[in-house]
Coordinates of C-alpha atoms and ligand atoms in Angstrom, one line a residue:
M55 CA -5.8 17.4 -21.7
T56 CA -8.2 15.5 -19.5
P57 CA -11.0 17.4 -17.7
L58 CA -9.1 17.1 -14.5
G59 CA -5.9 18.4 -16.2
Q60 CA -7.8 21.4 -17.5
R61 CA -9.1 22.2 -14.0
L62 CA -5.7 21.8 -12.4
A63 CA -4.1 24.0 -15.1
R64 CA -6.7 26.8 -14.3
Q65 CA -6.0 26.4 -10.6
I66 CA -2.2 26.6 -11.1
A67 CA -2.7 29.7 -13.4
A68 CA -4.7 31.4 -10.7
S69 CA -2.8 30.4 -7.5
G70 CA 0.6 29.1 -8.6
P71 CA 2.4 25.7 -8.7
M72 CA 1.2 22.9 -6.5
T73 CA 3.2 20.3 -4.6
V74 CA 3.6 16.8 -6.1
A75 CA 1.5 15.6 -3.2
D76 CA -1.4 17.9 -4.0
Y77 CA -1.2 16.9 -7.6
M78 CA -1.2 13.2 -6.8
A79 CA -4.1 13.5 -4.3
A80 CA -6.2 15.2 -7.0
C81 CA -5.3 12.7 -9.7
L82 CA -6.1 9.7 -7.5
G83 CA -8.9 11.0 -5.2
D84 CA -10.7 13.8 -6.9
P85 CA -14.4 13.2 -6.1
E86 CA -15.4 13.7 -9.7
H87 CA -12.5 12.7 -11.9
G88 CA -10.1 10.9 -9.6
Y89 CA -8.5 7.7 -10.8
Y90 CA -9.7 5.5 -8.0
T91 CA -13.0 7.4 -7.5
T92 CA -14.2 6.6 -11.0
R93 CA -13.1 3.0 -11.7
D94 CA -12.0 -0.5 -10.7
P95 CA -8.4 -0.4 -12.0
L96 CA -7.8 -4.1 -11.2
G97 CA -10.8 -5.4 -13.3
A98 CA -10.7 -7.0 -16.7
G99 CA -8.9 -4.7 -19.1
G100 CA -7.7 -2.7 -16.1
D101 CA -4.4 -0.9 -15.6
F102 CA -2.4 -3.1 -13.1
T103 CA -2.5 -6.2 -11.1
T104 CA -1.6 -7.0 -7.5
A105 CA -0.3 -10.1 -5.5
P106 CA -3.8 -11.2 -4.4
E107 CA -5.1 -11.0 -7.9
I108 CA -2.2 -13.1 -9.1
S109 CA -2.9 -16.1 -6.8
Q110 CA -5.1 -17.1 -3.9
M111 CA -1.9 -18.3 -2.2
F112 CA -0.9 -14.8 -1.2
G113 CA -4.0 -14.0 0.8
E114 CA -4.1 -17.5 2.3
L115 CA -0.6 -17.2 3.7
V116 CA -1.1 -13.6 4.9
G117 CA -4.4 -14.7 6.6
L118 CA -2.8 -17.6 8.4
A119 CA 0.1 -15.3 9.5
L120 CA -2.3 -12.8 10.9
A121 CA -4.4 -15.6 12.6
Q122 CA -1.2 -17.0 14.2
G123 CA -0.3 -13.5 15.4
W124 CA -3.8 -13.4 17.0
L125 CA -3.4 -16.8 18.7
D126 CA 0.1 -15.8 19.9
Q127 CA -1.4 -12.7 21.6
G128 CA -4.0 -14.8 23.5
A129 CA -6.8 -14.7 20.9
P130 CA -8.4 -11.4 22.0
A131 CA -12.1 -11.2 21.4
P132 CA -13.6 -9.2 19.9
F133 CA -11.0 -7.7 17.6
A134 CA -11.0 -5.6 14.4
L135 CA -9.8 -7.3 11.2
A136 CA -9.1 -4.3 9.1
E137 CA -7.8 -3.5 5.6
P138 CA -7.1 -0.1 4.1
G139 CA -7.3 0.0 0.3
P140 CA -8.8 -3.5 -0.2
G141 CA -9.1 -3.1 -4.0
R142 CA -11.6 -5.7 -5.3
G143 CA -11.8 -7.5 -1.9
T144 CA -9.8 -10.5 -3.2
L145 CA -7.2 -10.4 -0.4
M146 CA -9.8 -10.2 2.3
A147 CA -11.8 -13.0 0.7
D148 CA -8.8 -15.3 0.7
I149 CA -7.9 -14.3 4.3
L150 CA -11.4 -15.2 5.5
R151 CA -11.5 -18.5 3.6
A152 CA -8.1 -19.6 4.8
T153 CA -8.8 -18.8 8.5
R154 CA -12.2 -20.5 8.7
A155 CA -10.7 -23.5 10.5
V156 CA -8.8 -21.3 13.1
P157 CA -10.9 -21.9 16.3
G158 CA -12.7 -18.7 17.5
F159 CA -11.1 -16.4 14.8
H160 CA -14.3 -15.8 12.9
D161 CA -16.5 -15.4 15.9
A162 CA -14.2 -12.8 17.3
L163 CA -13.5 -10.8 14.2
R164 CA -15.2 -7.5 13.3
L165 CA -14.6 -6.6 9.6
H166 CA -13.6 -3.0 8.9
L167 CA -12.5 -1.8 5.5
V168 CA -11.1 1.7 4.8
E169 CA -11.9 2.7 1.3
T170 CA -12.5 6.1 -0.3
S171 CA -13.5 4.8 -3.8
P172 CA -17.3 4.2 -4.3
A173 CA -16.5 2.0 -7.3
L174 CA -14.2 -0.2 -5.3
R175 CA -16.5 -0.4 -2.2
Q176 CA -19.1 -1.9 -4.6
A177 CA -16.5 -4.4 -5.9
Q178 CA -15.6 -5.3 -2.3
A179 CA -19.2 -5.9 -1.3
A180 CA -19.7 -8.1 -4.3
T181 CA -16.6 -10.2 -3.7
L182 CA -17.1 -10.6 0.0
G183 CA -20.9 -11.2 -0.1
R184 CA -21.3 -10.5 3.7
D185 CA -23.6 -8.2 5.6
D186 CA -21.3 -7.5 8.5
I187 CA -18.8 -5.2 6.8
T188 CA -18.2 -1.7 8.1
W189 CA -16.6 0.7 5.6
H190 CA -14.8 3.9 6.7
D191 CA -13.4 6.8 4.7
S192 CA -10.5 7.2 7.1
I193 CA -8.3 5.0 9.3
T194 CA -9.1 7.3 12.2
A195 CA -12.7 5.8 12.3
L196 CA -11.5 2.3 13.2
P197 CA -13.1 1.0 16.4
D198 CA -11.2 1.0 19.7
L199 CA -10.4 -2.8 19.6
P200 CA -7.3 -5.0 19.2
L201 CA -6.3 -4.4 15.6
F202 CA -5.1 -6.9 13.1
L203 CA -4.6 -5.1 9.9
V204 CA -3.3 -5.9 6.4
A205 CA -2.3 -3.3 3.8
N206 CA -1.1 -4.5 0.4
E207 CA -0.2 -1.9 -2.2
F208 CA -2.0 0.7 -0.2
F209 CA 0.8 3.0 1.1
D210 CA 2.2 3.4 -2.4
A211 CA -1.0 5.1 -3.5
L212 CA -0.7 7.8 -0.9
P213 CA 0.6 11.3 -2.0
I214 CA 4.3 12.0 -1.7
R215 CA 6.2 15.2 -1.6
Q216 CA 9.6 15.4 -3.4
A217 CA 12.6 17.5 -2.4
V218 CA 15.8 18.1 -4.2
R219 CA 18.8 18.8 -1.9
E220 CA 20.7 22.1 -2.2
G221 CA 23.3 22.6 0.5
A222 CA 21.5 22.3 3.9
A223 CA 18.2 23.3 2.3
W224 CA 15.7 21.7 -0.2
R225 CA 13.9 22.8 -3.3
E226 CA 10.5 21.1 -3.5
R227 CA 9.4 19.7 -6.8
V228 CA 6.2 21.3 -7.9
V229 CA 3.7 21.0 -10.7
G230 CA 3.4 24.2 -12.7
L231 CA 2.5 25.4 -16.2
R232 CA 4.6 26.0 -19.3
D233 CA 2.9 27.1 -22.5
G234 CA -0.4 25.9 -21.1
A235 CA 0.8 22.4 -20.3
L236 CA 1.6 20.9 -16.9
C237 CA 5.3 20.7 -16.2
L238 CA 7.6 20.0 -13.2
G239 CA 9.5 22.8 -11.6
L240 CA 11.3 23.6 -8.4
S241 CA 10.4 25.9 -5.5
D242 CA 12.9 28.3 -3.9
P243 CA 15.2 26.6 -1.4
T244 CA 13.7 26.1 2.0
P245 CA 14.8 24.3 5.1
L246 CA 12.7 21.2 5.7
P247 CA 13.2 20.1 9.4
Q248 CA 11.4 16.8 8.7
L249 CA 14.3 15.9 6.4
A250 CA 17.1 16.7 8.9
H251 CA 18.1 13.0 9.0
R252 CA 18.5 12.9 5.2
L253 CA 21.2 15.6 5.3
E254 CA 23.4 12.7 6.6
D255 CA 23.0 10.3 3.6
T256 CA 22.4 12.6 0.6
R257 CA 24.3 14.9 -1.6
D258 CA 23.4 18.0 -3.6
G259 CA 21.0 17.2 -6.3
D260 CA 19.6 14.0 -4.7
I261 CA 15.8 13.7 -4.6
V262 CA 14.2 12.6 -1.4
E263 CA 10.5 11.6 -1.1
F264 CA 8.3 11.8 2.0
S265 CA 4.7 11.2 2.6
P266 CA 2.9 13.1 5.3
A267 CA -0.3 11.2 4.5
A268 CA 1.4 7.8 4.9
E269 CA 3.1 8.9 8.1
A270 CA -0.2 10.1 9.6
I271 CA -1.7 6.7 8.9
A272 CA 1.2 4.9 10.5
A273 CA 0.9 7.3 13.5
E274 CA -2.7 6.3 13.8
I275 CA -2.2 2.5 13.6
G276 CA 1.0 2.2 15.7
P277 CA -0.3 3.5 19.1
R278 CA -3.5 1.6 18.7
I279 CA -1.6 -1.7 18.3
A280 CA 0.8 -0.8 21.1
T281 CA -2.0 -0.2 23.6
R282 CA -4.8 -2.5 22.4
G283 CA -2.7 -5.3 20.9
G284 CA -2.7 -6.6 17.4
A285 CA -0.4 -6.4 14.4
A286 CA -0.2 -4.7 11.0
L287 CA 1.2 -6.4 8.0
I288 CA 2.4 -3.9 5.4
V289 CA 3.3 -5.2 2.0
D290 CA 4.5 -2.8 -0.7
Y291 CA 7.3 -1.9 -3.1
G292 CA 9.9 0.3 -1.6
D293 CA 12.8 0.2 0.8
W294 CA 14.0 1.2 4.3
R295 CA 14.9 4.7 3.0
S296 CA 13.7 6.3 -0.2
L297 CA 16.2 7.8 -2.5
G298 CA 15.5 9.2 -6.0
D299 CA 12.4 10.0 -8.0
T300 CA 10.1 7.0 -7.8
L301 CA 6.8 8.7 -8.8
Q302 CA 5.4 6.5 -11.6
A303 CA 2.3 6.4 -13.7
V304 CA 0.9 3.1 -15.0
R305 CA -1.9 2.8 -17.6
R306 CA -3.0 -0.5 -19.1
H307 CA 0.0 -2.3 -17.7
E308 CA 2.4 0.2 -19.4
H309 CA 4.5 3.1 -17.9
A310 CA 3.1 6.5 -18.7
D311 CA 4.1 10.1 -18.1
P312 CA 2.7 11.1 -14.6
L313 CA 1.7 14.6 -16.0
A314 CA 0.2 13.4 -19.3
E315 CA -3.3 12.3 -18.3
P316 CA -4.3 13.4 -14.8
G317 CA -7.0 11.1 -13.4
E318 CA -6.6 8.5 -16.1
A319 CA -3.4 6.7 -15.0
D320 CA -2.5 5.2 -11.7
L321 CA 0.1 7.2 -9.8
T322 CA 2.3 5.5 -7.2
A323 CA 5.6 6.0 -5.4
H324 CA 7.9 3.6 -3.5
V325 CA 7.2 3.3 0.2
D326 CA 9.7 4.6 2.7
F327 CA 9.4 1.9 5.4
E328 CA 11.7 3.7 7.9
A329 CA 9.3 6.6 7.9
L330 CA 6.4 4.3 8.6
A331 CA 8.3 2.5 11.4
Q332 CA 9.3 5.8 13.0
A333 CA 5.7 7.2 12.8
A334 CA 4.2 4.0 14.3
Q335 CA 6.1 4.3 17.6
P336 CA 5.7 3.2 20.3
C337 CA 4.9 0.1 18.3
S338 CA 7.8 -2.2 17.3
A339 CA 8.6 -2.8 13.7
S340 CA 9.8 -6.1 12.3
R341 CA 12.8 -6.3 10.1
L342 CA 12.0 -5.3 6.5
T343 CA 11.7 -8.6 4.6
P344 CA 11.5 -9.3 0.9
Q345 CA 8.1 -10.7 -0.1
G346 CA 9.7 -13.8 -1.6
V347 CA 11.5 -14.7 1.6
F348 CA 8.3 -14.0 3.7
L349 CA 6.1 -16.2 1.5
E350 CA 8.7 -19.0 1.4
R351 CA 9.0 -19.0 5.2
L352 CA 5.2 -19.3 5.4
G353 CA 5.3 -22.4 3.1
I354 CA 4.2 -21.1 -0.3
T355 CA 6.0 -23.9 -2.0
Q356 CA 4.2 -26.6 -0.1
R357 CA 0.9 -24.8 -0.7
A358 CA 1.7 -24.4 -4.5
Q359 CA 2.4 -28.1 -4.7
A360 CA -0.8 -29.0 -3.0
L361 CA -2.8 -26.8 -5.3
A362 CA -0.9 -28.1 -8.4
R363 CA -2.2 -31.6 -7.8
G364 CA -5.6 -30.7 -9.0
L365 CA -4.4 -28.8 -12.1
T366 CA -3.4 -29.7 -15.7
G367 CA -2.5 -28.0 -18.9
A368 CA -2.8 -24.2 -19.1
E369 CA -4.2 -23.9 -15.6
L370 CA -1.2 -25.7 -14.2
E371 CA 1.1 -23.4 -16.2
T372 CA -0.6 -20.3 -14.9
H373 CA -0.4 -21.6 -11.4
V374 CA 3.4 -22.3 -11.7
A375 CA 3.9 -18.8 -13.2
A376 CA 2.0 -17.2 -10.4
H377 CA 4.1 -18.9 -7.7
R378 CA 7.2 -17.6 -9.5
R379 CA 5.8 -14.2 -10.0
L380 CA 5.1 -13.7 -6.3
T381 CA 8.4 -15.0 -5.0
H382 CA 11.2 -14.8 -7.7
P383 CA 13.8 -12.0 -7.2
A384 CA 13.5 -11.0 -10.8
E385 CA 9.7 -10.6 -10.4
M386 CA 7.9 -9.4 -7.2
G387 CA 10.0 -11.4 -4.8
T388 CA 12.6 -8.7 -3.9
L389 CA 11.1 -5.4 -5.1
F390 CA 8.2 -6.0 -2.7
K391 CA 8.9 -5.9 1.0
V392 CA 6.9 -6.9 4.1
M393 CA 7.1 -5.2 7.5
A394 CA 5.0 -5.9 10.6
L395 CA 4.1 -3.5 13.3
F396 CA 3.4 -5.2 16.7
P397 CA 3.3 -4.4 20.4
K398 CA 6.7 -4.3 22.2
T399 CA 5.4 -7.1 24.5
A400 CA 4.6 -9.5 21.6
T401 CA 6.5 -11.3 18.9
P402 CA 6.0 -10.4 15.2
P403 CA 3.7 -12.6 13.1
P404 CA 5.3 -15.7 11.6
G405 CA 7.6 -15.1 8.6
L406 CA 9.1 -12.0 10.1
D407 CA 11.9 -11.3 12.6
A408 CA 11.9 -8.7 15.4
Ligands
SAH231 N1 -4.9 -3.9 -1.7 C1 -5.5 -4.1 -3.0 C2 -5.7 -2.9 -3.9 C3 -4.5 -2.0 -4.1 S1 -4.9 -0.6 -5.1 C4 -4.8 -5.2 -3.7 O1 -3.8 -5.7 -3.2 O2 -5.3 -5.7 -4.8 C5 -5.1 0.7 -3.8 C6 -6.3 0.7 -3.0 O3 -6.2 1.8 -2.1 C7 -7.6 0.9 -3.8 O4 -8.6 0.2 -3.1 C8 -7.9 2.4 -3.6 O5 -9.2 2.8 -3.8 C9 -7.4 2.6 -2.1 N2 -7.1 3.9 -1.7 C10 -6.2 4.8 -2.3 N3 -6.1 5.9 -1.6 C11 -6.8 5.8 -0.4 C12 -7.1 6.5 0.7 N4 -6.5 7.7 0.9 N5 -7.9 6.0 1.7 C13 -8.4 4.8 1.5 N6 -8.2 4.0 0.5 C14 -7.4 4.5 -0.5

């Protein structure tokens, strides 16, 4: 077992099973052994890749959508351009480059990144090469300004709890010990008032996931945008309502057992967008839109053609494959969804419907 696994096993032996959320939080964020704390998982020889790492087109279009949202709201100045979980900083670098020609945008923006991982803060500083970045540990520390925020594959990294329905009650999935090894178990049945609405659309034995951490962040962003103006573009895999066990571990681009190597594999779960939209009130939420549809509406095909003109051979092939990967329903196009949060008095950023 990994050093973190040994420590968690001792903890469970001493004080009993832990929730999936506490397990996930330890695996990802433990200050000493956490997955994100100790490495850049997107780097060469890393564990997974993301849309902005696949092609510059993703960040360019997201940046122009945010900038158009900013113009549509009267170009407030100054405003916070914020990103939680910026990874290697690639998305923000593409956003900044693509928006350079938007009059006033760069003068008005104040750059705020929310990142808990020291390793990734370093990568972001290197990629962005600017001296005007403010980093925060928590979204609550963002300044009181109009807020234009982008979050790509951030919410999927937040800890989830899992509950198995039993009558009108739920048994929570917990991580315990069997013969010295970590294993999944179930708590005694308890009522979970926060899942009352899921008694309508589930049956005995169904697994429902919820993320108090994700909801708390949406509850922080939503009211800020509602009162100060701005927009949040949230891109992630998931659906309007979660159903079933979506906890997954990925290591070196392969699926792994989430309990096998605590701290050494990336752990994620699908995002429940309905829960984010609810928590973000009084902000409005756009319709949940497949990533492929969103990018096509923003003109990714025209952008891909323009970039293709300068390419030949293997570079051209990689570029064509990247376009397909971001948009095709069999790749990221349908699994990944986009939702915007925006003030009730505003329209959503381009590419999305109210
Ligand atoms: N958005 C990037 C990276 C996604 S990986 C991209 O699209 O490439 C997830 C990111 O979220 C990493 O930067 C990770 O360190 C960060 N992260 C995970 N949990 C976090 C938390 N609780 N608070 C802030 N950042 C977190």
